């Protein structure tokens, strides 16, 4: 499949990374999500995807991704199929290309949550239906869209904002950087040496930021990262597949905890964001994630609304 074009017409397109979306595309999806969310909260029924089916392939466990996509698809009048890699023939050696071509005969779109980014690229290459990245080791674009929506709901603008991410320069940090760069938001990543975002992602984000007027900063100093920030973002220090590194990571990231002392350097009305699940008293203290500046559950709920907007845009 081709990737998203420069226009707001996303029908039939893939979303593999936020590189596939223009700033206008992102704003279109956010505005659509706001409208769909308002209708949902008012009890209005929207059946724009009646008769459509989304296949959801999971090679990684999930709470928010699975439930938000499945519930969102059902709310729009469509169907969602949970396809564990253990249940598909792909788990017994069928090629990704063959799986993509077979699924294209039965369903209208594929969402996959997997490990290597090469898998989703191969899936999209052979599928004749849209492919959505539900998470890979390198990117988490749907999460970043929910992050943007949450920030926009509270700040009513992206102009002049600074978002600070503190912790591991992982897939969440990658997509957040790109999202901020696309929307003209300054983004500062505070992480230990050796745990920075991948260079090719940082280079891309900085290139986009130079065009939108945003600043992308990578620093080892967590205080510098959150200085005057409008939002502070944390993620777990040990992601799926890194369990053997857990003890070492606890030591390396100890000074990167988001706590009452660190947030004093941000703006007083900062938002606290976290993609969840959270490990309280590791990457963030309970006083912060359960405190008045935390919007993590609104952020989690927004996963469904932005994904409904995306599904409607590519399928309706």
mmCIF file of C-alpha atoms in Angstrom:
data_model
loop_
_atom_site.group_PDB
_atom_site.id
_atom_site.type_symbol
_atom_site.label_atom_id
_atom_site.label_comp_id
_atom_site.label_asym_id
_atom_site.label_seq_id
_atom_site.Cartn_x
_atom_site.Cartn_y
_atom_site.Cartn_z
ATOM 1 C CA UNK A 1 0.000 0.000 0.000
ATOM 2 C CA UNK A 2 1.038 3.616 -0.523
ATOM 3 C CA UNK A 3 1.561 5.906 2.438
ATOM 4 C CA UNK A 4 -0.507 8.956 3.334
ATOM 5 C CA UNK A 5 -0.438 11.778 0.808
ATOM 6 C CA UNK A 6 -0.049 15.477 1.513
ATOM 7 C CA UNK A 7 -3.808 15.999 1.298
ATOM 8 C CA UNK A 8 -6.390 15.387 4.013
ATOM 9 C CA UNK A 9 -7.786 12.516 1.926
ATOM 10 C CA UNK A 10 -6.481 9.505 3.848
ATOM 11 C CA UNK A 11 -8.829 6.900 2.392
ATOM 12 C CA UNK A 12 -7.073 3.619 1.715
ATOM 13 C CA UNK A 13 -3.753 4.777 3.159
ATOM 14 C CA UNK A 14 -1.362 3.124 5.617
ATOM 15 C CA UNK A 15 -0.148 4.594 8.896
ATOM 16 C CA UNK A 16 3.226 3.011 9.603
ATOM 17 C CA UNK A 17 4.833 6.039 11.283
ATOM 18 C CA UNK A 18 3.906 9.685 11.722
ATOM 19 C CA UNK A 19 6.282 10.374 8.852
ATOM 20 C CA UNK A 20 3.310 9.280 6.732
ATOM 21 C CA UNK A 21 1.205 12.240 7.895
ATOM 22 C CA UNK A 22 1.516 15.936 7.148
ATOM 23 C CA UNK A 23 0.785 18.545 9.791
ATOM 24 C CA UNK A 24 -2.524 19.142 8.013
ATOM 25 C CA UNK A 25 -3.345 15.427 8.102
ATOM 26 C CA UNK A 26 -2.658 15.328 11.847
ATOM 27 C CA UNK A 27 -4.822 18.380 12.531
ATOM 28 C CA UNK A 28 -7.600 16.870 10.419
ATOM 29 C CA UNK A 29 -7.473 13.670 12.504
ATOM 30 C CA UNK A 30 -7.430 15.612 15.796
ATOM 31 C CA UNK A 31 -10.426 17.702 14.772
ATOM 32 C CA UNK A 32 -12.252 14.553 13.675
ATOM 33 C CA UNK A 33 -11.384 12.896 16.987
ATOM 34 C CA UNK A 34 -12.740 15.858 18.947
ATOM 35 C CA UNK A 35 -16.011 15.698 16.996
ATOM 36 C CA UNK A 36 -16.315 11.913 17.435
ATOM 37 C CA UNK A 37 -15.507 12.183 21.143
ATOM 38 C CA UNK A 38 -18.200 14.820 21.655
ATOM 39 C CA UNK A 39 -20.772 12.648 19.881
ATOM 40 C CA UNK A 40 -19.717 9.631 21.955
ATOM 41 C CA UNK A 41 -20.053 11.569 25.207
ATOM 42 C CA UNK A 42 -23.474 12.825 24.106
ATOM 43 C CA UNK A 43 -24.627 9.300 23.344
ATOM 44 C CA UNK A 44 -24.866 9.858 19.589
ATOM 45 C CA UNK A 45 -24.434 6.733 17.451
ATOM 46 C CA UNK A 46 -22.090 7.017 14.461
ATOM 47 C CA UNK A 47 -22.152 4.069 12.049
ATOM 48 C CA UNK A 48 -19.729 5.213 9.360
ATOM 49 C CA UNK A 49 -17.934 1.854 9.243
ATOM 50 C CA UNK A 50 -20.913 -0.467 9.054
ATOM 51 C CA UNK A 51 -19.930 -3.645 7.223
ATOM 52 C CA UNK A 52 -16.185 -2.993 7.627
ATOM 53 C CA UNK A 53 -13.841 -5.383 9.449
ATOM 54 C CA UNK A 54 -10.503 -4.630 11.114
ATOM 55 C CA UNK A 55 -8.082 -7.496 11.699
ATOM 56 C CA UNK A 56 -5.854 -6.949 14.754
ATOM 57 C CA UNK A 57 -2.614 -8.955 14.837
ATOM 58 C CA UNK A 58 -0.863 -9.104 18.210
ATOM 59 C CA UNK A 59 2.671 -10.366 18.745
ATOM 60 C CA UNK A 60 2.951 -8.239 21.902
ATOM 61 C CA UNK A 61 0.480 -8.217 24.769
ATOM 62 C CA UNK A 62 -1.843 -5.243 25.041
ATOM 63 C CA UNK A 63 -4.518 -3.533 27.088
ATOM 64 C CA UNK A 64 -5.082 -0.055 25.633
ATOM 65 C CA UNK A 65 -4.261 -0.857 21.996
ATOM 66 C CA UNK A 66 -6.529 -3.886 21.792
ATOM 67 C CA UNK A 67 -9.495 -2.496 23.713
ATOM 68 C CA UNK A 68 -9.384 0.975 22.145
ATOM 69 C CA UNK A 69 -9.225 -0.341 18.570
ATOM 70 C CA UNK A 70 -11.830 -3.030 19.154
ATOM 71 C CA UNK A 71 -14.272 -0.786 21.018
ATOM 72 C CA UNK A 72 -13.707 2.052 18.560
ATOM 73 C CA UNK A 73 -14.382 -0.146 15.552
ATOM 74 C CA UNK A 74 -17.566 -1.524 17.136
ATOM 75 C CA UNK A 75 -18.781 1.965 18.060
ATOM 76 C CA UNK A 76 -18.440 2.992 14.406
ATOM 77 C CA UNK A 77 -20.622 0.044 13.376
ATOM 78 C CA UNK A 78 -17.811 -2.205 12.165
ATOM 79 C CA UNK A 79 -16.243 -5.429 13.377
ATOM 80 C CA UNK A 80 -12.850 -6.191 14.903
ATOM 81 C CA UNK A 81 -11.084 -9.556 14.880
ATOM 82 C CA UNK A 82 -8.431 -10.367 17.479
ATOM 83 C CA UNK A 83 -5.705 -12.351 15.709
ATOM 84 C CA UNK A 84 -3.006 -13.661 18.022
ATOM 85 C CA UNK A 85 0.195 -14.591 16.204
ATOM 86 C CA UNK A 86 -0.026 -17.910 18.063
ATOM 87 C CA UNK A 87 -3.358 -18.627 16.367
ATOM 88 C CA UNK A 88 -2.405 -17.513 12.867
ATOM 89 C CA UNK A 89 -0.315 -19.621 10.499
ATOM 90 C CA UNK A 90 2.262 -16.830 10.671
ATOM 91 C CA UNK A 91 3.163 -18.354 14.029
ATOM 92 C CA UNK A 92 3.936 -21.640 12.264
ATOM 93 C CA UNK A 93 6.074 -20.272 9.474
ATOM 94 C CA UNK A 94 3.729 -18.743 6.901
ATOM 95 C CA UNK A 95 5.424 -15.696 5.430
ATOM 96 C CA UNK A 96 4.290 -12.190 6.278
ATOM 97 C CA UNK A 97 3.739 -11.540 2.572
ATOM 98 C CA UNK A 98 1.432 -14.536 2.183
ATOM 99 C CA UNK A 99 -0.443 -13.607 5.369
ATOM 100 C CA UNK A 100 -0.925 -10.050 4.095
ATOM 101 C CA UNK A 101 -2.301 -11.193 0.756
ATOM 102 C CA UNK A 102 -4.655 -13.732 2.335
ATOM 103 C CA UNK A 103 -6.035 -11.303 4.931
ATOM 104 C CA UNK A 104 -6.574 -8.749 2.164
ATOM 105 C CA UNK A 105 -9.191 -11.109 0.694
ATOM 106 C CA UNK A 106 -11.277 -11.148 3.888
ATOM 107 C CA UNK A 107 -11.041 -7.874 5.785
ATOM 108 C CA UNK A 108 -10.791 -4.130 5.167
ATOM 109 C CA UNK A 109 -7.741 -3.110 7.240
ATOM 110 C CA UNK A 110 -5.013 -4.590 9.430
ATOM 111 C CA UNK A 111 -3.681 -3.239 12.705
ATOM 112 C CA UNK A 112 -0.534 -4.957 13.965
ATOM 113 C CA UNK A 113 1.361 -4.725 17.256
ATOM 114 C CA UNK A 114 4.737 -6.334 16.798
ATOM 115 C CA UNK A 115 8.512 -6.106 17.309
ATOM 116 C CA UNK A 116 10.694 -5.243 14.300
ATOM 117 C CA UNK A 117 9.561 -2.358 12.122
ATOM 118 C CA UNK A 118 10.559 -4.405 9.078
ATOM 119 C CA UNK A 119 7.611 -6.729 9.757
ATOM 120 C CA UNK A 120 5.016 -4.000 9.426
ATOM 121 C CA UNK A 121 6.768 -2.616 6.340
ATOM 122 C CA UNK A 122 6.623 -6.051 4.698
ATOM 123 C CA UNK A 123 2.995 -6.470 5.723
ATOM 124 C CA UNK A 124 2.101 -3.128 4.129
ATOM 125 C CA UNK A 125 4.086 -3.947 0.992
ATOM 126 C CA UNK A 126 2.072 -7.098 0.287
ATOM 127 C CA UNK A 127 -1.348 -6.061 1.641
ATOM 128 C CA UNK A 128 -3.844 -4.472 -0.706
ATOM 129 C CA UNK A 129 -5.687 -2.985 2.294
ATOM 130 C CA UNK A 130 -4.557 -0.285 4.781
ATOM 131 C CA UNK A 131 -2.090 -1.273 7.501
ATOM 132 C CA UNK A 132 -1.916 0.566 10.842
ATOM 133 C CA UNK A 133 1.020 0.440 13.228
ATOM 134 C CA UNK A 134 -0.336 -0.432 16.683
ATOM 135 C CA UNK A 135 3.257 -0.443 18.022
ATOM 136 C CA UNK A 136 6.666 -1.612 16.899
ATOM 137 C CA UNK A 137 10.070 -1.448 18.562
ATOM 138 C CA UNK A 138 10.728 1.845 16.753
ATOM 139 C CA UNK A 139 7.378 3.649 16.621
ATOM 140 C CA UNK A 140 4.041 4.107 18.383
ATOM 141 C CA UNK A 141 2.177 6.587 16.131
ATOM 142 C CA UNK A 142 -1.348 6.051 17.481
ATOM 143 C CA UNK A 143 -0.109 6.800 20.996
ATOM 144 C CA UNK A 144 1.470 10.043 19.785
ATOM 145 C CA UNK A 145 -1.814 11.111 18.172
ATOM 146 C CA UNK A 146 -3.559 10.571 21.516
ATOM 147 C CA UNK A 147 -0.794 12.561 23.216
ATOM 148 C CA UNK A 148 -1.353 15.476 20.846
ATOM 149 C CA UNK A 149 -5.109 15.342 21.343
ATOM 150 C CA UNK A 150 -4.732 15.432 25.125
ATOM 151 C CA UNK A 151 -2.347 18.384 25.000
ATOM 152 C CA UNK A 152 -4.596 20.247 22.565
ATOM 153 C CA UNK A 153 -7.693 19.723 24.717
ATOM 154 C CA UNK A 154 -5.953 21.373 27.675
ATOM 155 C CA UNK A 155 -3.840 24.050 25.965
ATOM 156 C CA UNK A 156 -6.160 24.825 23.010
ATOM 157 C CA UNK A 157 -3.075 25.407 20.859
ATOM 158 C CA UNK A 158 0.295 23.933 19.935
ATOM 159 C CA UNK A 159 1.943 27.312 19.414
ATOM 160 C CA UNK A 160 4.677 28.173 21.906
ATOM 161 C CA UNK A 161 4.475 24.877 23.792
ATOM 162 C CA UNK A 162 7.299 22.720 25.127
ATOM 163 C CA UNK A 163 6.923 18.996 25.803
ATOM 164 C CA UNK A 164 9.593 17.234 27.866
ATOM 165 C CA UNK A 165 10.091 13.475 27.792
ATOM 166 C CA UNK A 166 12.193 11.968 30.583
ATOM 167 C CA UNK A 167 13.518 8.399 30.439
ATOM 168 C CA UNK A 168 14.367 5.839 27.763
ATOM 169 C CA UNK A 169 14.615 7.116 24.189
ATOM 170 C CA UNK A 170 12.296 4.384 22.943
ATOM 171 C CA UNK A 171 9.458 3.989 20.432
ATOM 172 C CA UNK A 172 7.184 6.312 22.442
ATOM 173 C CA UNK A 173 9.891 8.984 22.520
ATOM 174 C CA UNK A 174 10.472 8.527 18.779
ATOM 175 C CA UNK A 175 6.845 9.102 17.810
ATOM 176 C CA UNK A 176 6.445 11.932 20.329
ATOM 177 C CA UNK A 177 9.446 13.746 18.829
ATOM 178 C CA UNK A 178 8.059 13.417 15.320
ATOM 179 C CA UNK A 179 4.582 14.494 16.441
ATOM 180 C CA UNK A 180 5.949 17.582 18.173
ATOM 181 C CA UNK A 181 8.160 18.473 15.214
ATOM 182 C CA UNK A 182 5.225 18.172 12.797
ATOM 183 C CA UNK A 183 3.024 20.435 14.942
ATOM 184 C CA UNK A 184 5.670 23.038 15.792
ATOM 185 C CA UNK A 185 6.015 22.042 19.454
ATOM 186 C CA UNK A 186 9.418 22.237 21.159
ATOM 187 C CA UNK A 187 10.408 18.778 22.390
ATOM 188 C CA UNK A 188 13.158 18.029 24.884
ATOM 189 C CA UNK A 189 14.278 14.450 25.581
ATOM 190 C CA UNK A 190 16.112 13.863 28.865
ATOM 191 C CA UNK A 191 17.850 10.477 28.870
ATOM 192 C CA UNK A 192 21.057 8.797 30.045
ATOM 193 C CA UNK A 193 23.999 8.407 27.682
ATOM 194 C CA UNK A 194 23.539 5.260 25.624
ATOM 195 C CA UNK A 195 19.742 5.388 25.875
ATOM 196 C CA UNK A 196 19.105 8.253 23.496
ATOM 197 C CA UNK A 197 16.529 8.063 20.686
ATOM 198 C CA UNK A 198 17.904 6.426 17.546
ATOM 199 C CA UNK A 199 19.949 8.849 15.467
ATOM 200 C CA UNK A 200 17.908 8.429 12.277
ATOM 201 C CA UNK A 201 14.719 9.387 14.126
ATOM 202 C CA UNK A 202 16.314 12.412 15.798
ATOM 203 C CA UNK A 203 17.734 13.581 12.467
ATOM 204 C CA UNK A 204 14.329 13.306 10.815
ATOM 205 C CA UNK A 205 12.569 15.121 13.682
ATOM 206 C CA UNK A 206 15.134 17.934 13.632
ATOM 207 C CA UNK A 207 14.738 18.316 9.859
ATOM 208 C CA UNK A 208 10.964 18.627 10.203
ATOM 209 C CA UNK A 209 11.344 20.945 13.208
ATOM 210 C CA UNK A 210 13.557 23.279 11.176
ATOM 211 C CA UNK A 211 10.627 23.709 8.794
ATOM 212 C CA UNK A 212 7.937 24.208 11.464
ATOM 213 C CA UNK A 213 9.934 26.379 13.859
ATOM 214 C CA UNK A 214 10.114 23.794 16.636
ATOM 215 C CA UNK A 215 13.232 22.870 18.621
ATOM 216 C CA UNK A 216 14.280 19.260 19.266
ATOM 217 C CA UNK A 217 16.738 18.857 22.150
ATOM 218 C CA UNK A 218 18.445 15.724 23.480
ATOM 219 C CA UNK A 219 20.088 16.123 26.889
ATOM 220 C CA UNK A 220 21.439 13.955 29.700
ATOM 221 C CA UNK A 221 20.187 16.522 32.227
ATOM 222 C CA UNK A 222 16.583 15.837 33.311
ATOM 223 C CA UNK A 223 16.279 19.291 34.916
ATOM 224 C CA UNK A 224 17.276 20.961 31.652
ATOM 225 C CA UNK A 225 14.800 18.748 29.806
ATOM 226 C CA UNK A 226 11.794 19.811 31.904
ATOM 227 C CA UNK A 227 12.797 23.488 32.326
ATOM 228 C CA UNK A 228 9.674 25.608 31.611
ATOM 229 C CA UNK A 229 7.879 22.612 30.096
ATOM 230 C CA UNK A 230 4.135 22.707 29.441
ATOM 231 C CA UNK A 231 3.960 18.916 29.615
ATOM 232 C CA UNK A 232 6.180 16.237 31.131
ATOM 233 C CA UNK A 233 6.056 12.724 29.711
ATOM 234 C CA UNK A 234 7.350 9.493 31.265
ATOM 235 C CA UNK A 235 7.361 5.855 30.204
ATOM 236 C CA UNK A 236 8.478 2.642 31.894
ATOM 237 C CA UNK A 237 12.232 2.163 32.083
ATOM 238 C CA UNK A 238 12.030 -1.469 30.999
ATOM 239 C CA UNK A 239 9.853 -2.192 27.972
ATOM 240 C CA UNK A 240 8.614 -5.549 26.703
ATOM 241 C CA UNK A 241 11.548 -7.657 25.564
ATOM 242 C CA UNK A 242 14.018 -5.884 27.876
ATOM 243 C CA UNK A 243 13.217 -7.795 31.064
ATOM 244 C CA UNK A 244 16.759 -9.169 31.385
ATOM 245 C CA UNK A 245 18.049 -5.591 31.589
ATOM 246 C CA UNK A 246 15.612 -4.552 34.330
ATOM 247 C CA UNK A 247 18.075 -4.427 37.233
ATOM 248 C CA UNK A 248 20.659 -2.429 35.266
ATOM 249 C CA UNK A 249 18.021 -0.044 33.970
ATOM 250 C CA UNK A 250 16.740 0.702 37.471
ATOM 251 C CA UNK A 251 20.238 1.901 38.356
ATOM 252 C CA UNK A 252 20.867 3.821 35.127
ATOM 253 C CA UNK A 253 17.542 5.679 35.190
ATOM 254 C CA UNK A 254 17.339 6.340 38.961
ATOM 255 C CA UNK A 255 18.005 10.072 38.574
ATOM 256 C CA UNK A 256 15.402 10.393 35.813
ATOM 257 C CA UNK A 257 12.375 9.778 38.012
ATOM 258 C CA UNK A 258 9.566 12.303 37.561
ATOM 259 C CA UNK A 259 8.924 13.417 41.136
ATOM 260 C CA UNK A 260 7.914 16.475 43.148
ATOM 261 C CA UNK A 261 11.428 17.907 42.982
ATOM 262 C CA UNK A 262 11.844 17.548 39.200
ATOM 263 C CA UNK A 263 8.485 19.038 38.257
ATOM 264 C CA UNK A 264 9.310 22.237 40.148
ATOM 265 C CA UNK A 265 11.364 23.194 37.088
ATOM 266 C CA UNK A 266 8.362 22.981 34.739
ATOM 267 C CA UNK A 267 5.537 25.485 34.408
ATOM 268 C CA UNK A 268 3.110 25.409 37.327
ATOM 269 C CA UNK A 269 0.253 24.270 35.076
ATOM 270 C CA UNK A 270 2.271 21.502 33.405
ATOM 271 C CA UNK A 271 0.478 18.350 32.271
ATOM 272 C CA UNK A 272 1.806 14.956 33.285
ATOM 273 C CA UNK A 273 1.566 12.358 30.520
ATOM 274 C CA UNK A 274 2.308 8.633 30.548
ATOM 275 C CA UNK A 275 1.432 6.030 27.904
ATOM 276 C CA UNK A 276 0.797 3.395 30.617
ATOM 277 C CA UNK A 277 1.193 0.890 32.128
ATOM 278 C CA UNK A 278 3.070 2.786 34.844
ATOM 279 C CA UNK A 279 5.404 1.550 37.561
ATOM 280 C CA UNK A 280 4.745 3.904 40.469
ATOM 281 C CA UNK A 281 7.860 4.885 42.431
ATOM 282 C CA UNK A 282 10.080 3.904 39.489
ATOM 283 C CA UNK A 283 9.784 6.285 36.513
ATOM 284 C CA UNK A 284 7.184 8.410 38.335
ATOM 285 C CA UNK A 285 6.061 8.852 41.914
ATOM 286 C CA UNK A 286 2.463 8.303 42.966
ATOM 287 C CA UNK A 287 2.274 11.946 44.021
ATOM 288 C CA UNK A 288 2.730 12.984 40.388
ATOM 289 C CA UNK A 289 0.796 10.378 38.416
ATOM 290 C CA UNK A 290 -2.115 10.529 40.860
ATOM 291 C CA UNK A 291 -1.773 14.281 41.393
ATOM 292 C CA UNK A 292 -3.723 17.259 40.024
ATOM 293 C CA UNK A 293 -1.506 17.787 36.951
ATOM 294 C CA UNK A 294 -1.861 14.217 35.730
ATOM 295 C CA UNK A 295 -4.005 13.606 32.647
ATOM 296 C CA UNK A 296 -2.927 10.008 32.025
ATOM 297 C CA UNK A 297 -6.399 8.463 32.024
ATOM 298 C CA UNK A 298 -7.818 11.099 29.707
ATOM 299 C CA UNK A 299 -4.763 10.434 27.537
ATOM 300 C CA UNK A 300 -5.507 6.688 27.589
ATOM 301 C CA UNK A 301 -9.155 7.299 26.700
ATOM 302 C CA UNK A 302 -8.101 9.497 23.799
ATOM 303 C CA UNK A 303 -6.437 6.484 22.197
ATOM 304 C CA UNK A 304 -9.887 5.298 21.157
ATOM 305 C CA UNK A 305 -11.051 8.652 19.841
ATOM 306 C CA UNK A 306 -8.027 9.346 17.614
ATOM 307 C CA UNK A 307 -8.079 5.774 16.353
ATOM 308 C CA UNK A 308 -11.774 6.100 15.504
ATOM 309 C CA UNK A 309 -10.879 9.233 13.542
ATOM 310 C CA UNK A 310 -8.082 7.355 11.773
ATOM 311 C CA UNK A 311 -10.211 4.307 10.989
ATOM 312 C CA UNK A 312 -13.016 6.507 9.684
ATOM 313 C CA UNK A 313 -10.578 8.477 7.532
ATOM 314 C CA UNK A 314 -8.990 5.434 5.893
ATOM 315 C CA UNK A 315 -12.099 3.241 5.610
ATOM 316 C CA UNK A 316 -15.281 5.334 5.408
#
